[in-house]
Every structure is written in C-alpha cells, then in structure tokens.
C-alpha cells in the first residue's frame, strides 16, 4: 500500500546517513518540518549532532528525525 511504500522510502533515507559533514534535512526539536543542515558529529547510538543552515545547533538528534535531502 502507498503508506508502506512511503515508510520504506523514508527508512532508506534515514539509513543513508553516515559521516560528519554530510548534508541532511532534520526535524528541529522534533517539529513536523524538515530543515536543511549537516551532520556535525556522529555517535554510535544512532544519534547525531546537527548544524542547521540557519545557524542553529542541536545535539544528539535521533536518526528517525534526520533524512538525506
């Protein structure tokens, strides 16, 4: 079904995140809208520090809130 396909594609975009400096979009503070930024630090527990293009910075963002652009 359409919803399953959407969730599958979303998981694929989440799983592609690997390296510091990589461009991403993330849900700042878990809000509904995605904002562009880059990975500033990678942790081994599927969390990442994100430096947003707006200048905001967020620590230990869960991988389910981050996607490849």
PDB file of N, CA and C in Angstrom:
ATOM      1  N   UNK A   1       0.825  -1.186   0.000  1.00  0.00           N
ATOM      2  CA  UNK A   1       0.000   0.000   0.000  1.00  0.00           C
ATOM      3  C   UNK A   1       0.871   1.252   0.000  1.00  0.00           C
ATOM      4  N   UNK A   2       0.274   2.374  -0.361  1.00  0.00           N
ATOM      5  CA  UNK A   2       1.006   3.638  -0.518  1.00  0.00           C
ATOM      6  C   UNK A   2       1.729   4.050   0.760  1.00  0.00           C
ATOM      7  N   UNK A   3       1.079   3.878   1.894  1.00  0.00           N
ATOM      8  CA  UNK A   3       1.681   4.276   3.183  1.00  0.00           C
ATOM      9  C   UNK A   3       2.921   3.432   3.480  1.00  0.00           C
ATOM     10  N   UNK A   4       2.866   2.123   3.223  1.00  0.00           N
ATOM     11  CA  UNK A   4       4.019   1.246   3.451  1.00  0.00           C
ATOM     12  C   UNK A   4       5.193   1.642   2.565  1.00  0.00           C
ATOM     13  N   UNK A   5       4.923   1.990   1.316  1.00  0.00           N
ATOM     14  CA  UNK A   5       5.978   2.420   0.399  1.00  0.00           C
ATOM     15  C   UNK A   5       6.623   3.702   0.901  1.00  0.00           C
ATOM     16  N   UNK A   6       5.809   4.661   1.346  1.00  0.00           N
ATOM     17  CA  UNK A   6       6.328   5.918   1.874  1.00  0.00           C
ATOM     18  C   UNK A   6       7.230   5.661   3.085  1.00  0.00           C
ATOM     19  N   UNK A   7       6.805   4.802   4.011  1.00  0.00           N
ATOM     20  CA  UNK A   7       7.604   4.491   5.197  1.00  0.00           C
ATOM     21  C   UNK A   7       8.896   3.788   4.816  1.00  0.00           C
ATOM     22  N   UNK A   8       8.836   2.897   3.832  1.00  0.00           N
ATOM     23  CA  UNK A   8      10.032   2.192   3.381  1.00  0.00           C
ATOM     24  C   UNK A   8      11.047   3.163   2.785  1.00  0.00           C
ATOM     25  N   UNK A   9      10.588   4.070   1.935  1.00  0.00           N
ATOM     26  CA  UNK A   9      11.485   5.058   1.337  1.00  0.00           C
ATOM     27  C   UNK A   9      12.082   5.967   2.402  1.00  0.00           C
ATOM     28  N   UNK A  10      11.289   6.333   3.394  1.00  0.00           N
ATOM     29  CA  UNK A  10      11.773   7.194   4.476  1.00  0.00           C
ATOM     30  C   UNK A  10      12.865   6.482   5.276  1.00  0.00           C
ATOM     31  N   UNK A  11      12.673   5.221   5.567  1.00  0.00           N
ATOM     32  CA  UNK A  11      13.694   4.457   6.303  1.00  0.00           C
ATOM     33  C   UNK A  11      14.989   4.387   5.505  1.00  0.00           C
ATOM     34  N   UNK A  12      14.895   4.231   4.198  1.00  0.00           N
ATOM     35  CA  UNK A  12      16.088   4.189   3.355  1.00  0.00           C
ATOM     36  C   UNK A  12      16.851   5.506   3.435  1.00  0.00           C
ATOM     37  N   UNK A  13      16.139   6.648   3.414  1.00  0.00           N
ATOM     38  CA  UNK A  13      16.805   7.949   3.513  1.00  0.00           C
ATOM     39  C   UNK A  13      17.446   8.116   4.882  1.00  0.00           C
ATOM     40  N   UNK A  14      16.826   7.591   5.938  1.00  0.00           N
ATOM     41  CA  UNK A  14      17.387   7.687   7.277  1.00  0.00           C
ATOM     42  C   UNK A  14      18.642   6.834   7.400  1.00  0.00           C
ATOM     43  N   UNK A  15      18.646   5.658   6.811  1.00  0.00           N
ATOM     44  CA  UNK A  15      19.757   4.729   6.948  1.00  0.00           C
ATOM     45  C   UNK A  15      20.990   5.167   6.172  1.00  0.00           C
ATOM     46  N   UNK A  16      20.868   6.085   5.235  1.00  0.00           N
ATOM     47  CA  UNK A  16      21.986   6.511   4.405  1.00  0.00           C
ATOM     48  C   UNK A  16      22.937   7.467   5.125  1.00  0.00           C
ATOM     49  N   UNK A  17      22.557   7.973   6.268  1.00  0.00           N
ATOM     50  CA  UNK A  17      23.363   8.960   6.975  1.00  0.00           C
ATOM     51  C   UNK A  17      24.538   8.260   7.639  1.00  0.00           C
ATOM     52  N   UNK A  18      25.746   8.741   7.364  1.00  0.00           N
ATOM     53  CA  UNK A  18      26.921   8.054   7.871  1.00  0.00           C
ATOM     54  C   UNK A  18      28.020   8.977   8.417  1.00  0.00           C
ATOM     55  N   UNK A  19      28.298  10.102   7.763  1.00  0.00           N
ATOM     56  CA  UNK A  19      29.526  10.834   8.025  1.00  0.00           C
ATOM     57  C   UNK A  19      29.312  12.271   8.481  1.00  0.00           C
ATOM     58  N   UNK A  20      30.258  12.750   9.288  1.00  0.00           N
ATOM     59  CA  UNK A  20      30.278  14.176   9.627  1.00  0.00           C
ATOM     60  C   UNK A  20      30.435  14.984   8.358  1.00  0.00           C
ATOM     61  N   UNK A  21      29.764  16.116   8.299  1.00  0.00           N
ATOM     62  CA  UNK A  21      29.836  16.988   7.135  1.00  0.00           C
ATOM     63  C   UNK A  21      28.802  16.677   6.075  1.00  0.00           C
ATOM     64  N   UNK A  22      28.099  15.563   6.216  1.00  0.00           N
ATOM     65  CA  UNK A  22      27.099  15.172   5.223  1.00  0.00           C
ATOM     66  C   UNK A  22      25.874  16.079   5.300  1.00  0.00           C
ATOM     67  N   UNK A  23      25.390  16.507   4.144  1.00  0.00           N
ATOM     68  CA  UNK A  23      24.187  17.339   4.073  1.00  0.00           C
ATOM     69  C   UNK A  23      22.974  16.491   4.424  1.00  0.00           C
ATOM     70  N   UNK A  24      22.088  17.051   5.250  1.00  0.00           N
ATOM     71  CA  UNK A  24      20.874  16.367   5.678  1.00  0.00           C
ATOM     72  C   UNK A  24      19.730  17.364   5.795  1.00  0.00           C
ATOM     73  N   UNK A  25      18.545  16.851   6.027  1.00  0.00           N
ATOM     74  CA  UNK A  25      17.415  17.645   6.499  1.00  0.00           C
ATOM     75  C   UNK A  25      16.963  16.980   7.792  1.00  0.00           C
ATOM     76  N   UNK A  26      16.627  17.787   8.780  1.00  0.00           N
ATOM     77  CA  UNK A  26      16.251  17.243  10.083  1.00  0.00           C
ATOM     78  C   UNK A  26      15.089  18.031  10.671  1.00  0.00           C
ATOM     79  N   UNK A  27      14.350  17.356  11.523  1.00  0.00           N
ATOM     80  CA  UNK A  27      13.209  17.979  12.190  1.00  0.00           C
ATOM     81  C   UNK A  27      13.713  18.648  13.468  1.00  0.00           C
ATOM     82  N   UNK A  28      13.966  19.953  13.400  1.00  0.00           N
ATOM     83  CA  UNK A  28      14.496  20.717  14.528  1.00  0.00           C
ATOM     84  C   UNK A  28      13.570  20.585  15.734  1.00  0.00           C
ATOM     85  N   UNK A  29      14.127  20.154  16.858  1.00  0.00           N
ATOM     86  CA  UNK A  29      13.377  19.961  18.108  1.00  0.00           C
ATOM     87  C   UNK A  29      12.200  19.001  17.923  1.00  0.00           C
ATOM     88  N   UNK A  30      12.304  18.111  16.927  1.00  0.00           N
ATOM     89  CA  UNK A  30      11.261  17.121  16.692  1.00  0.00           C
ATOM     90  C   UNK A  30      10.003  17.666  16.041  1.00  0.00           C
ATOM     91  N   UNK A  31      10.049  18.906  15.606  1.00  0.00           N
ATOM     92  CA  UNK A  31       8.876  19.516  14.970  1.00  0.00           C
ATOM     93  C   UNK A  31       8.582  18.837  13.637  1.00  0.00           C
ATOM     94  N   UNK A  32       7.445  19.159  13.055  1.00  0.00           N
ATOM     95  CA  UNK A  32       6.989  18.491  11.841  1.00  0.00           C
ATOM     96  C   UNK A  32       7.713  18.873  10.567  1.00  0.00           C
ATOM     97  N   UNK A  33       8.358  20.021  10.539  1.00  0.00           N
ATOM     98  CA  UNK A  33       9.012  20.499   9.320  1.00  0.00           C
ATOM     99  C   UNK A  33      10.493  20.126   9.326  1.00  0.00           C
ATOM    100  N   UNK A  34      10.996  19.753   8.142  1.00  0.00           N
ATOM    101  CA  UNK A  34      12.415  19.435   7.990  1.00  0.00           C
ATOM    102  C   UNK A  34      13.191  20.689   7.604  1.00  0.00           C
ATOM    103  N   UNK A  35      14.379  20.853   8.192  1.00  0.00           N
ATOM    104  CA  UNK A  35      15.245  21.999   7.925  1.00  0.00           C
ATOM    105  C   UNK A  35      16.600  21.497   7.435  1.00  0.00           C
ATOM    106  N   UNK A  36      17.204  22.197   6.465  1.00  0.00           N
ATOM    107  CA  UNK A  36      18.495  21.756   5.941  1.00  0.00           C
ATOM    108  C   UNK A  36      19.633  22.035   6.915  1.00  0.00           C
ATOM    109  N   UNK A  37      20.616  21.157   6.866  1.00  0.00           N
ATOM    110  CA  UNK A  37      21.805  21.330   7.697  1.00  0.00           C
ATOM    111  C   UNK A  37      22.846  20.295   7.322  1.00  0.00           C
ATOM    112  N   UNK A  38      23.747  20.015   8.268  1.00  0.00           N
ATOM    113  CA  UNK A  38      24.760  18.990   8.034  1.00  0.00           C
ATOM    114  C   UNK A  38      25.067  18.282   9.349  1.00  0.00           C
ATOM    115  N   UNK A  39      25.563  17.073   9.224  1.00  0.00           N
ATOM    116  CA  UNK A  39      25.965  16.305  10.395  1.00  0.00           C
ATOM    117  C   UNK A  39      27.257  16.904  10.945  1.00  0.00           C
ATOM    118  N   UNK A  40      27.243  17.271  12.217  1.00  0.00           N
ATOM    119  CA  UNK A  40      28.435  17.833  12.855  1.00  0.00           C
ATOM    120  C   UNK A  40      29.224  16.765  13.615  1.00  0.00           C
ATOM    121  N   UNK A  41      28.510  15.759  14.146  1.00  0.00           N
ATOM    122  CA  UNK A  41      29.162  14.678  14.885  1.00  0.00           C
ATOM    123  C   UNK A  41      28.284  13.446  14.829  1.00  0.00           C
ATOM    124  N   UNK A  42      28.934  12.282  14.718  1.00  0.00           N
ATOM    125  CA  UNK A  42      28.246  11.006  14.663  1.00  0.00           C
ATOM    126  C   UNK A  42      28.513  10.259  15.972  1.00  0.00           C
ATOM    127  N   UNK A  43      27.452   9.791  16.613  1.00  0.00           N
ATOM    128  CA  UNK A  43      27.577   8.964  17.814  1.00  0.00           C
ATOM    129  C   UNK A  43      27.266   7.513  17.440  1.00  0.00           C
ATOM    130  N   UNK A  44      27.674   6.584  18.235  1.00  0.00           N
ATOM    131  CA  UNK A  44      27.467   5.175  17.934  1.00  0.00           C
ATOM    132  C   UNK A  44      26.091   4.654  18.302  1.00  0.00           C
ATOM    133  N   UNK A  45      25.226   5.514  18.794  1.00  0.00           N
ATOM    134  CA  UNK A  45      23.899   5.079  19.243  1.00  0.00           C
ATOM    135  C   UNK A  45      22.771   5.587  18.345  1.00  0.00           C
ATOM    136  N   UNK A  46      23.105   5.833  17.082  1.00  0.00           N
ATOM    137  CA  UNK A  46      22.142   6.338  16.091  1.00  0.00           C
ATOM    138  C   UNK A  46      21.618   7.729  16.422  1.00  0.00           C
ATOM    139  N   UNK A  47      22.462   8.544  17.050  1.00  0.00           N
ATOM    140  CA  UNK A  47      22.160   9.960  17.238  1.00  0.00           C
ATOM    141  C   UNK A  47      23.284  10.774  16.622  1.00  0.00           C
ATOM    142  N   UNK A  48      22.941  12.020  16.283  1.00  0.00           N
ATOM    143  CA  UNK A  48      23.866  12.883  15.561  1.00  0.00           C
ATOM    144  C   UNK A  48      23.720  14.314  16.047  1.00  0.00           C
ATOM    145  N   UNK A  49      24.834  15.050  16.069  1.00  0.00           N
ATOM    146  CA  UNK A  49      24.750  16.491  16.248  1.00  0.00           C
ATOM    147  C   UNK A  49      24.495  17.083  14.870  1.00  0.00           C
ATOM    148  N   UNK A  50      23.572  18.040  14.806  1.00  0.00           N
ATOM    149  CA  UNK A  50      23.213  18.654  13.524  1.00  0.00           C
ATOM    150  C   UNK A  50      23.436  20.156  13.608  1.00  0.00           C
ATOM    151  N   UNK A  51      24.177  20.680  12.635  1.00  0.00           N
ATOM    152  CA  UNK A  51      24.357  22.123  12.476  1.00  0.00           C
ATOM    153  C   UNK A  51      23.454  22.549  11.320  1.00  0.00           C
ATOM    154  N   UNK A  52      22.432  23.333  11.636  1.00  0.00           N
ATOM    155  CA  UNK A  52      21.462  23.745  10.625  1.00  0.00           C
ATOM    156  C   UNK A  52      21.996  24.925   9.823  1.00  0.00           C
ATOM    157  N   UNK A  53      21.545  25.039   8.583  1.00  0.00           N
ATOM    158  CA  UNK A  53      21.957  26.142   7.714  1.00  0.00           C
ATOM    159  C   UNK A  53      21.586  27.496   8.302  1.00  0.00           C
ATOM    160  N   UNK A  54      20.574  27.525   9.169  1.00  0.00           N
ATOM    161  CA  UNK A  54      20.130  28.772   9.802  1.00  0.00           C
ATOM    162  C   UNK A  54      21.087  29.237  10.897  1.00  0.00           C
ATOM    163  N   UNK A  55      22.046  28.376  11.276  1.00  0.00           N
ATOM    164  CA  UNK A  55      22.972  28.699  12.353  1.00  0.00           C
ATOM    165  C   UNK A  55      22.631  28.018  13.670  1.00  0.00           C
ATOM    166  N   UNK A  56      21.444  27.435  13.749  1.00  0.00           N
ATOM    167  CA  UNK A  56      21.058  26.692  14.955  1.00  0.00           C
ATOM    168  C   UNK A  56      21.874  25.411  15.051  1.00  0.00           C
ATOM    169  N   UNK A  57      22.013  24.899  16.260  1.00  0.00           N
ATOM    170  CA  UNK A  57      22.763  23.671  16.502  1.00  0.00           C
ATOM    171  C   UNK A  57      21.964  22.798  17.458  1.00  0.00           C
ATOM    172  N   UNK A  58      21.928  21.512  17.172  1.00  0.00           N
ATOM    173  CA  UNK A  58      21.180  20.595  18.021  1.00  0.00           C
ATOM    174  C   UNK A  58      22.030  19.342  18.269  1.00  0.00           C
ATOM    175  N   UNK A  59      22.077  18.900  19.522  1.00  0.00           N
ATOM    176  CA  UNK A  59      22.892  17.751  19.893  1.00  0.00           C
ATOM    177  C   UNK A  59      22.056  16.480  19.990  1.00  0.00           C
ATOM    178  N   UNK A  60      22.690  15.377  19.624  1.00  0.00           N
ATOM    179  CA  UNK A  60      22.125  14.037  19.775  1.00  0.00           C
ATOM    180  C   UNK A  60      20.708  13.906  19.217  1.00  0.00           C
ATOM    181  N   UNK A  61      20.579  14.279  17.963  1.00  0.00           N
ATOM    182  CA  UNK A  61      19.304  14.144  17.256  1.00  0.00           C
ATOM    183  C   UNK A  61      19.160  12.685  16.824  1.00  0.00           C
ATOM    184  N   UNK A  62      18.027  12.093  17.118  1.00  0.00           N
ATOM    185  CA  UNK A  62      17.759  10.706  16.767  1.00  0.00           C
ATOM    186  C   UNK A  62      17.718  10.528  15.246  1.00  0.00           C
ATOM    187  N   UNK A  63      18.199   9.394  14.783  1.00  0.00           N
ATOM    188  CA  UNK A  63      18.234   9.138  13.339  1.00  0.00           C
ATOM    189  C   UNK A  63      16.853   9.147  12.705  1.00  0.00           C
ATOM    190  N   UNK A  64      15.798   8.892  13.467  1.00  0.00           N
ATOM    191  CA  UNK A  64      14.463   8.905  12.874  1.00  0.00           C
ATOM    192  C   UNK A  64      13.958  10.319  12.605  1.00  0.00           C
ATOM    193  N   UNK A  65      14.708  11.339  13.033  1.00  0.00           N
ATOM    194  CA  UNK A  65      14.348  12.732  12.754  1.00  0.00           C
ATOM    195  C   UNK A  65      15.228  13.346  11.661  1.00  0.00           C
ATOM    196  N   UNK A  66      16.092  12.522  11.053  1.00  0.00           N
ATOM    197  CA  UNK A  66      17.057  13.006  10.061  1.00  0.00           C
ATOM    198  C   UNK A  66      16.908  12.206   8.783  1.00  0.00           C
ATOM    199  N   UNK A  67      16.982  12.904   7.661  1.00  0.00           N
ATOM    200  CA  UNK A  67      16.936  12.250   6.360  1.00  0.00           C
ATOM    201  C   UNK A  67      17.980  12.856   5.432  1.00  0.00           C
ATOM    202  N   UNK A  68      18.334  12.097   4.408  1.00  0.00           N
ATOM    203  CA  UNK A  68      19.142  12.658   3.324  1.00  0.00           C
ATOM    204  C   UNK A  68      18.238  13.583   2.525  1.00  0.00           C
ATOM    205  N   UNK A  69      18.797  14.700   2.031  1.00  0.00           N
ATOM    206  CA  UNK A  69      17.945  15.648   1.276  1.00  0.00           C
ATOM    207  C   UNK A  69      17.467  15.077  -0.047  1.00  0.00           C
TER     208      UNK A  69
END
